[in-house]
mmCIF file of C-alpha atoms in Angstrom:
data_model
loop_
_atom_site.group_PDB
_atom_site.id
_atom_site.type_symbol
_atom_site.label_atom_id
_atom_site.label_comp_id
_atom_site.label_asym_id
_atom_site.label_seq_id
_atom_site.Cartn_x
_atom_site.Cartn_y
_atom_site.Cartn_z
ATOM 1 C CA MET A 1 -24.513 39.760 -26.861
ATOM 2 C CA SER A 2 -26.908 41.899 -24.704
ATOM 3 C CA GLN A 3 -30.625 41.208 -24.911
ATOM 4 C CA PHE A 4 -32.986 44.007 -25.299
ATOM 5 C CA ALA A 5 -36.641 44.363 -24.243
ATOM 6 C CA LEU A 6 -39.253 47.064 -25.279
ATOM 7 C CA ILE A 7 -42.133 47.392 -22.884
ATOM 8 C CA THR A 8 -45.144 49.758 -23.268
ATOM 9 C CA GLY A 9 -47.274 51.178 -20.486
ATOM 10 C CA CYS A 10 -44.535 51.328 -18.022
ATOM 11 C CA GLY A 11 -45.754 54.338 -15.947
ATOM 12 C CA SER A 12 -47.330 52.175 -13.220
ATOM 13 C CA GLY A 13 -48.611 48.944 -12.264
ATOM 14 C CA ILE A 14 -47.961 45.818 -14.407
ATOM 15 C CA GLY A 15 -45.662 47.772 -16.946
ATOM 16 C CA ARG A 16 -43.380 49.165 -14.275
ATOM 17 C CA ALA A 17 -43.177 45.790 -12.531
ATOM 18 C CA LEU A 18 -42.285 44.069 -15.877
ATOM 19 C CA ALA A 19 -39.619 46.635 -16.614
ATOM 20 C CA LEU A 20 -37.903 46.236 -13.082
ATOM 21 C CA GLU A 21 -38.122 42.359 -13.619
ATOM 22 C CA PHE A 22 -36.579 42.177 -17.157
ATOM 23 C CA ALA A 23 -33.881 44.752 -16.053
ATOM 24 C CA SER A 24 -32.962 42.675 -13.013
ATOM 25 C CA ARG A 25 -32.436 39.732 -15.300
ATOM 26 C CA GLY A 26 -29.743 41.557 -17.265
ATOM 27 C CA VAL A 27 -32.011 42.519 -20.102
ATOM 28 C CA ARG A 28 -31.486 46.208 -21.437
ATOM 29 C CA THR A 29 -34.985 47.324 -20.912
ATOM 30 C CA ILE A 30 -36.680 50.290 -22.931
ATOM 31 C CA ALA A 31 -39.333 51.337 -20.695
ATOM 32 C CA THR A 32 -42.016 53.520 -22.464
ATOM 33 C CA ALA A 33 -44.965 55.538 -21.316
ATOM 34 C CA ARG A 34 -46.885 58.451 -22.592
ATOM 35 C CA GLN A 35 -45.766 60.803 -19.903
ATOM 36 C CA PRO A 36 -41.924 61.105 -19.472
ATOM 37 C CA SER A 37 -42.390 62.223 -15.797
ATOM 38 C CA ALA A 38 -43.710 58.770 -14.954
ATOM 39 C CA LEU A 39 -40.500 57.229 -15.870
ATOM 40 C CA LYS A 40 -38.004 59.315 -14.085
ATOM 41 C CA GLU A 41 -38.167 57.432 -10.780
ATOM 42 C CA LEU A 42 -38.235 54.101 -12.634
ATOM 43 C CA ALA A 43 -35.021 54.879 -14.526
ATOM 44 C CA GLU A 44 -33.306 55.518 -11.267
ATOM 45 C CA LEU A 45 -34.243 52.072 -9.805
ATOM 46 C CA HIS A 46 -32.022 50.089 -12.246
ATOM 47 C CA LYS A 47 -29.142 50.815 -14.405
ATOM 48 C CA ASN A 48 -30.562 48.496 -17.287
ATOM 49 C CA ILE A 49 -33.793 50.582 -17.702
ATOM 50 C CA VAL A 50 -33.756 53.160 -20.600
ATOM 51 C CA PRO A 51 -36.866 55.502 -20.318
ATOM 52 C CA MET A 52 -38.522 56.777 -23.518
ATOM 53 C CA ASP A 53 -41.841 58.426 -24.112
ATOM 54 C CA VAL A 54 -44.270 57.240 -26.742
ATOM 55 C CA ASP A 55 -47.924 57.797 -27.539
ATOM 56 C CA VAL A 56 -49.018 54.525 -28.852
ATOM 57 C CA GLN A 57 -52.107 56.010 -30.628
ATOM 58 C CA GLU A 58 -49.775 58.182 -32.766
ATOM 59 C CA SER A 59 -47.972 56.720 -35.751
ATOM 60 C CA GLU A 60 -45.267 59.475 -35.884
ATOM 61 C CA SER A 61 -44.568 58.756 -32.075
ATOM 62 C CA ILE A 62 -44.032 55.145 -32.703
ATOM 63 C CA LEU A 63 -41.784 55.838 -35.709
ATOM 64 C CA ALA A 64 -39.809 58.096 -33.693
ATOM 65 C CA LEU A 65 -39.377 55.424 -30.886
ATOM 66 C CA LYS A 66 -38.425 52.960 -33.495
ATOM 67 C CA LYS A 67 -35.582 55.015 -34.780
ATOM 68 C CA GLN A 68 -34.154 55.548 -31.194
ATOM 69 C CA VAL A 69 -34.483 51.700 -30.473
ATOM 70 C CA GLU A 70 -32.681 50.731 -33.644
ATOM 71 C CA GLN A 71 -29.888 52.929 -32.636
ATOM 72 C CA ILE A 72 -29.725 51.576 -29.015
ATOM 73 C CA THR A 73 -30.192 47.811 -30.087
ATOM 74 C CA GLY A 74 -28.332 47.784 -33.329
ATOM 75 C CA GLY A 75 -31.501 46.331 -35.019
ATOM 76 C CA HIS A 76 -32.066 43.517 -32.666
ATOM 77 C CA LEU A 77 -35.008 43.332 -30.342
ATOM 78 C CA HIS A 78 -35.431 40.230 -28.226
ATOM 79 C CA TYR A 79 -38.776 41.055 -26.396
ATOM 80 C CA LEU A 80 -41.614 43.217 -27.268
ATOM 81 C CA VAL A 81 -44.142 43.528 -24.451
ATOM 82 C CA ASN A 82 -47.310 45.152 -25.539
ATOM 83 C CA ASN A 83 -48.668 46.060 -22.017
ATOM 84 C CA ALA A 84 -50.138 49.612 -22.572
ATOM 85 C CA GLY A 85 -53.747 49.639 -22.188
ATOM 86 C CA ILE A 86 -56.758 51.549 -20.973
ATOM 87 C CA HIS A 87 -60.248 50.440 -19.401
ATOM 88 C CA TYR A 88 -63.702 51.588 -20.032
ATOM 89 C CA ALA A 89 -66.547 50.382 -17.876
ATOM 90 C CA SER A 90 -70.027 50.563 -19.378
ATOM 91 C CA THR A 91 -72.909 48.133 -20.122
ATOM 92 C CA GLY A 92 -73.743 47.466 -23.798
ATOM 93 C CA THR A 93 -76.824 49.679 -23.733
ATOM 94 C CA ASP A 94 -75.125 52.831 -22.102
ATOM 95 C CA ILE A 95 -71.761 53.159 -24.080
ATOM 96 C CA ASP A 96 -70.086 56.239 -25.154
ATOM 97 C CA THR A 97 -69.174 55.302 -28.785
ATOM 98 C CA ALA A 98 -66.133 57.740 -28.706
ATOM 99 C CA LYS A 99 -64.756 56.141 -25.708
ATOM 100 C CA VAL A 100 -65.187 52.737 -27.260
ATOM 101 C CA GLN A 101 -63.346 53.940 -30.170
ATOM 102 C CA GLU A 102 -60.445 55.108 -27.967
ATOM 103 C CA LEU A 103 -60.431 51.758 -26.275
ATOM 104 C CA PHE A 104 -59.994 49.790 -29.391
ATOM 105 C CA ASN A 105 -57.376 52.216 -30.587
ATOM 106 C CA VAL A 106 -55.207 51.706 -27.681
ATOM 107 C CA ASN A 107 -55.958 48.112 -26.789
ATOM 108 C CA VAL A 108 -56.018 46.676 -30.113
ATOM 109 C CA VAL A 109 -54.920 48.898 -33.027
ATOM 110 C CA ALA A 110 -51.880 50.234 -31.184
ATOM 111 C CA VAL A 111 -50.668 46.833 -30.640
ATOM 112 C CA MET A 112 -50.878 46.117 -34.313
ATOM 113 C CA SER A 113 -48.952 49.225 -35.177
ATOM 114 C CA MET A 114 -46.233 48.283 -32.786
ATOM 115 C CA VAL A 115 -45.886 44.853 -34.029
ATOM 116 C CA ARG A 116 -45.695 46.216 -37.683
ATOM 117 C CA GLU A 117 -42.878 48.664 -36.873
ATOM 118 C CA PHE A 118 -40.847 46.393 -34.648
ATOM 119 C CA ALA A 119 -41.293 43.217 -36.635
ATOM 120 C CA PRO A 120 -37.986 43.575 -38.553
ATOM 121 C CA LEU A 121 -36.042 43.880 -35.269
ATOM 122 C CA LEU A 122 -37.713 40.984 -33.656
ATOM 123 C CA ILE A 123 -37.135 38.672 -36.771
ATOM 124 C CA ALA A 124 -33.336 39.813 -36.710
ATOM 125 C CA ALA A 125 -33.208 38.561 -33.110
ATOM 126 C CA LYS A 126 -35.663 35.646 -33.476
ATOM 127 C CA GLY A 127 -37.480 37.388 -30.607
ATOM 128 C CA VAL A 128 -40.610 37.024 -28.599
ATOM 129 C CA ILE A 129 -43.809 39.260 -28.645
ATOM 130 C CA VAL A 130 -45.511 39.273 -25.276
ATOM 131 C CA GLN A 131 -49.074 40.225 -25.523
ATOM 132 C CA ILE A 132 -50.658 41.233 -21.991
ATOM 133 C CA GLY A 133 -54.182 40.014 -22.429
ATOM 134 C CA SER A 134 -57.021 39.368 -19.963
ATOM 135 C CA VAL A 135 -59.339 36.411 -18.744
ATOM 136 C CA THR A 136 -62.133 38.821 -20.143
ATOM 137 C CA ARG A 137 -61.399 37.508 -23.595
ATOM 138 C CA ALA A 138 -63.510 34.714 -22.400
ATOM 139 C CA VAL A 139 -65.200 35.794 -19.165
ATOM 140 C CA PRO A 140 -68.478 37.911 -19.796
ATOM 141 C CA ALA A 141 -67.668 40.265 -17.167
ATOM 142 C CA ILE A 142 -70.631 42.603 -17.170
ATOM 143 C CA TRP A 143 -70.343 46.447 -17.350
ATOM 144 C CA GLN A 144 -67.239 46.105 -19.513
ATOM 145 C CA GLY A 145 -68.308 44.463 -22.787
ATOM 146 C CA PRO A 146 -66.357 46.847 -24.894
ATOM 147 C CA TYR A 147 -63.183 46.134 -22.869
ATOM 148 C CA ASN A 148 -63.827 42.436 -22.986
ATOM 149 C CA ALA A 149 -64.186 42.778 -26.737
ATOM 150 C CA THR A 150 -60.842 44.348 -27.206
ATOM 151 C CA LYS A 151 -59.106 41.442 -25.286
ATOM 152 C CA ALA A 152 -61.021 38.907 -27.378
ATOM 153 C CA ALA A 153 -59.832 40.706 -30.500
ATOM 154 C CA LEU A 154 -56.251 40.948 -29.146
ATOM 155 C CA SER A 155 -56.388 37.105 -28.568
ATOM 156 C CA GLN A 156 -57.632 36.256 -32.022
ATOM 157 C CA TYR A 157 -54.953 38.620 -33.325
ATOM 158 C CA SER A 158 -52.256 36.982 -31.380
ATOM 159 C CA LYS A 159 -53.166 33.647 -32.413
ATOM 160 C CA THR A 160 -53.055 34.702 -36.098
ATOM 161 C CA LEU A 161 -49.910 36.449 -35.643
ATOM 162 C CA ARG A 162 -48.212 33.490 -34.139
ATOM 163 C CA LEU A 163 -48.713 31.530 -37.208
ATOM 164 C CA GLU A 164 -47.601 34.394 -39.476
ATOM 165 C CA LEU A 165 -44.386 35.015 -37.641
ATOM 166 C CA GLU A 166 -43.479 31.390 -36.785
ATOM 167 C CA PRO A 167 -41.614 30.877 -40.075
ATOM 168 C CA PHE A 168 -39.235 33.705 -39.277
ATOM 169 C CA GLY A 169 -38.437 32.338 -35.805
ATOM 170 C CA VAL A 170 -40.500 34.908 -33.747
ATOM 171 C CA ARG A 171 -42.802 33.600 -30.855
ATOM 172 C CA VAL A 172 -45.909 35.087 -29.799
ATOM 173 C CA VAL A 173 -47.078 34.570 -26.105
ATOM 174 C CA GLU A 174 -50.407 35.713 -24.846
ATOM 175 C CA VAL A 175 -50.646 36.193 -21.090
ATOM 176 C CA VAL A 176 -54.314 35.809 -20.121
ATOM 177 C CA THR A 177 -54.409 37.901 -17.249
ATOM 178 C CA GLY A 178 -56.717 37.713 -13.942
ATOM 179 C CA TYR A 179 -56.737 40.106 -11.110
ATOM 180 C CA VAL A 180 -53.408 42.042 -10.653
ATOM 181 C CA GLN A 181 -52.832 44.972 -8.251
ATOM 182 C CA SER A 182 -52.724 47.949 -10.654
ATOM 183 C CA ASN A 183 -54.377 51.303 -11.513
ATOM 184 C CA ILE A 184 -56.201 50.042 -14.562
ATOM 185 C CA LEU A 185 -59.618 49.584 -12.634
ATOM 186 C CA ARG A 186 -59.323 52.978 -10.780
ATOM 187 C CA ASN A 187 -61.892 54.574 -13.126
ATOM 188 C CA GLY A 188 -65.449 54.213 -12.004
ATOM 189 C CA LEU A 189 -68.498 52.721 -13.903
ATOM 190 C CA HIS A 190 -70.065 54.752 -16.619
ATOM 191 C CA ALA A 191 -73.826 54.823 -15.905
ATOM 192 C CA PRO A 192 -76.375 57.619 -16.946
ATOM 193 C CA SER A 193 -78.979 58.520 -14.557
ATOM 194 C CA ASP A 194 -81.676 56.335 -16.143
ATOM 195 C CA SER A 195 -79.696 53.322 -16.741
ATOM 196 C CA ARG A 196 -81.375 49.995 -16.139
ATOM 197 C CA TYR A 197 -78.473 48.711 -14.431
ATOM 198 C CA LEU A 198 -78.299 51.034 -11.426
ATOM 199 C CA PRO A 199 -79.699 48.471 -8.955
ATOM 200 C CA ILE A 200 -76.514 46.404 -9.256
ATOM 201 C CA LYS A 201 -73.922 49.423 -9.758
ATOM 202 C CA ASP A 202 -72.831 49.287 -6.182
ATOM 203 C CA HIS A 203 -72.211 45.493 -6.366
ATOM 204 C CA ILE A 204 -70.198 45.748 -9.396
ATOM 205 C CA GLU A 205 -68.092 48.460 -7.966
ATOM 206 C CA THR A 206 -67.505 46.380 -4.832
ATOM 207 C CA LEU A 207 -66.285 43.519 -7.017
ATOM 208 C CA LYS A 208 -63.882 45.628 -8.919
ATOM 209 C CA ALA A 209 -62.430 46.984 -5.735
ATOM 210 C CA GLN A 210 -62.017 43.502 -4.197
ATOM 211 C CA GLY A 211 -60.563 42.242 -7.265
ATOM 212 C CA ASN A 212 -57.859 44.918 -7.176
ATOM 213 C CA LYS A 213 -57.358 44.741 -3.554
ATOM 214 C CA THR A 214 -56.991 40.915 -3.310
ATOM 215 C CA GLY A 215 -55.265 40.493 -6.834
ATOM 216 C CA MET A 216 -51.819 39.317 -7.363
ATOM 217 C CA PRO A 217 -49.134 41.869 -6.525
ATOM 218 C CA ALA A 218 -47.648 43.240 -9.689
ATOM 219 C CA ALA A 219 -44.133 42.350 -8.777
ATOM 220 C CA THR A 220 -45.173 38.625 -8.386
ATOM 221 C CA TYR A 221 -46.913 38.652 -11.587
ATOM 222 C CA ALA A 222 -44.152 40.248 -13.514
ATOM 223 C CA ARG A 223 -41.754 37.540 -12.294
ATOM 224 C CA ARG A 224 -44.048 34.735 -13.172
ATOM 225 C CA VAL A 225 -44.552 36.308 -16.681
ATOM 226 C CA ALA A 226 -40.737 36.744 -17.087
ATOM 227 C CA ASN A 227 -40.142 33.076 -16.070
ATOM 228 C CA GLN A 228 -42.583 31.972 -18.796
ATOM 229 C CA VAL A 229 -41.595 34.147 -21.749
ATOM 230 C CA THR A 230 -37.749 33.792 -21.388
ATOM 231 C CA ARG A 231 -37.864 30.153 -21.672
ATOM 232 C CA ALA A 232 -36.144 28.429 -24.661
ATOM 233 C CA ASN A 233 -39.598 27.382 -25.878
ATOM 234 C CA PRO A 234 -42.202 29.671 -24.321
ATOM 235 C CA PRO A 235 -45.982 28.721 -24.165
ATOM 236 C CA HIS A 236 -48.266 29.943 -26.878
ATOM 237 C CA GLU A 237 -50.404 31.265 -23.764
ATOM 238 C CA PHE A 238 -50.744 30.881 -20.141
ATOM 239 C CA TRP A 239 -53.277 32.067 -17.602
ATOM 240 C CA ASP A 240 -51.989 33.808 -14.475
ATOM 241 C CA GLY A 241 -52.915 36.509 -11.866
ATOM 242 C CA GLY A 242 -55.656 36.361 -9.201
ATOM 243 C CA GLY A 243 -58.553 33.968 -9.897
ATOM 244 C CA ALA A 244 -57.241 33.168 -13.378
ATOM 245 C CA TRP A 245 -57.327 29.404 -12.872
ATOM 246 C CA VAL A 246 -60.837 29.384 -11.562
ATOM 247 C CA MET A 247 -62.033 31.368 -14.342
ATOM 248 C CA PHE A 248 -60.171 29.136 -16.785
ATOM 249 C CA LEU A 249 -62.120 26.051 -15.368
ATOM 250 C CA ILE A 250 -65.387 27.903 -15.597
ATOM 251 C CA VAL A 251 -65.077 28.812 -19.182
ATOM 252 C CA SER A 252 -63.207 25.691 -20.438
ATOM 253 C CA VAL A 253 -64.839 22.808 -18.549
ATOM 254 C CA LEU A 254 -68.319 23.684 -17.555
ATOM 255 C CA PRO A 255 -71.190 23.607 -19.890
ATOM 256 C CA SER A 256 -72.448 26.965 -21.159
ATOM 257 C CA TRP A 257 -75.746 26.801 -19.241
ATOM 258 C CA LEU A 258 -74.026 26.136 -16.009
ATOM 259 C CA SER A 259 -71.373 28.997 -16.482
ATOM 260 C CA GLN A 260 -74.118 31.242 -17.336
ATOM 261 C CA ARG A 261 -75.895 30.560 -14.140
ATOM 262 C CA ILE A 262 -72.624 31.177 -12.231
ATOM 263 C CA TRP A 263 -71.951 34.497 -13.815
ATOM 264 C CA ARG A 264 -75.675 35.491 -13.319
ATOM 265 C CA SER A 265 -75.366 34.855 -9.583
ATOM 266 C CA TYR A 266 -71.836 36.470 -9.326
ATOM 267 C CA PHE A 267 -73.001 39.685 -10.803
ATOM 268 C CA LYS A 268 -76.587 39.551 -9.061
ATOM 269 C CA LEU A 269 -78.314 40.041 -12.271
ATOM 270 C CA ASP A 270 -81.477 38.431 -10.858
ATOM 271 C CA LEU A 271 -81.858 41.695 -9.027
ATOM 272 C CA LEU A 272 -82.756 43.366 -12.368
ATOM 273 C CA ARG A 273 -85.175 40.637 -13.341
ATOM 274 C CA ALA A 274 -87.052 41.296 -10.144
ATOM 275 C CA ARG A 275 -87.405 45.110 -10.893
ATOM 276 C CA ARG A 276 -88.466 44.856 -14.450
#
């Protein structure tokens, strides 16, 4: 019997790499993105890839996708990979609340909507839900507090969902992701002209650029993710991507006062203290 995977956010980066990886393993892979044009080339790269467009913020779009997926899979879905996400970089005192609402809609609410609609297909196949999370669920990366909050919310939701779906044979795996070469960090930092944080803006931009440049290649990350989630007994969560294990040690082993000192130095926050 063929296996089926549904992956969101396949227009570029991690999602694109995941679609190719699952397809290469013989999994019939339904690769989705908001813009169909982004999937045309992807579909030509492997016969197991089925491109479909969906706007995960729109309930009607998700329902239309569900009908198509039911027809293709016969009502059985083995993998739901919730990868679609957006990034918004702002300090807590400078946020645009409309941007924050959109951020939560895509990174959290849309995931919940996808799970709600595709749960019957996953239960039928005793499948796996793969949540592409982030180390920022635990790392207080400054200038992106709202984004960090979405990943913390996703993590707690995933823990609860794991318990709720366990009686029905569905596994939930959270991938706690470090730096991966992708387009999610391509947008700059939001900062009004009177922001208190302008003295360190260039430094934070440099950290973002370095992280993307030296991060794990998306294809390598996708292979490692697929290796974990296709196991007979996949882990509840695992940390992967550039710098993931270093950050795991900092947030999990060190006392909070020491980790706070490390982050303060890393982000050069003492420059702000000197200017107040």
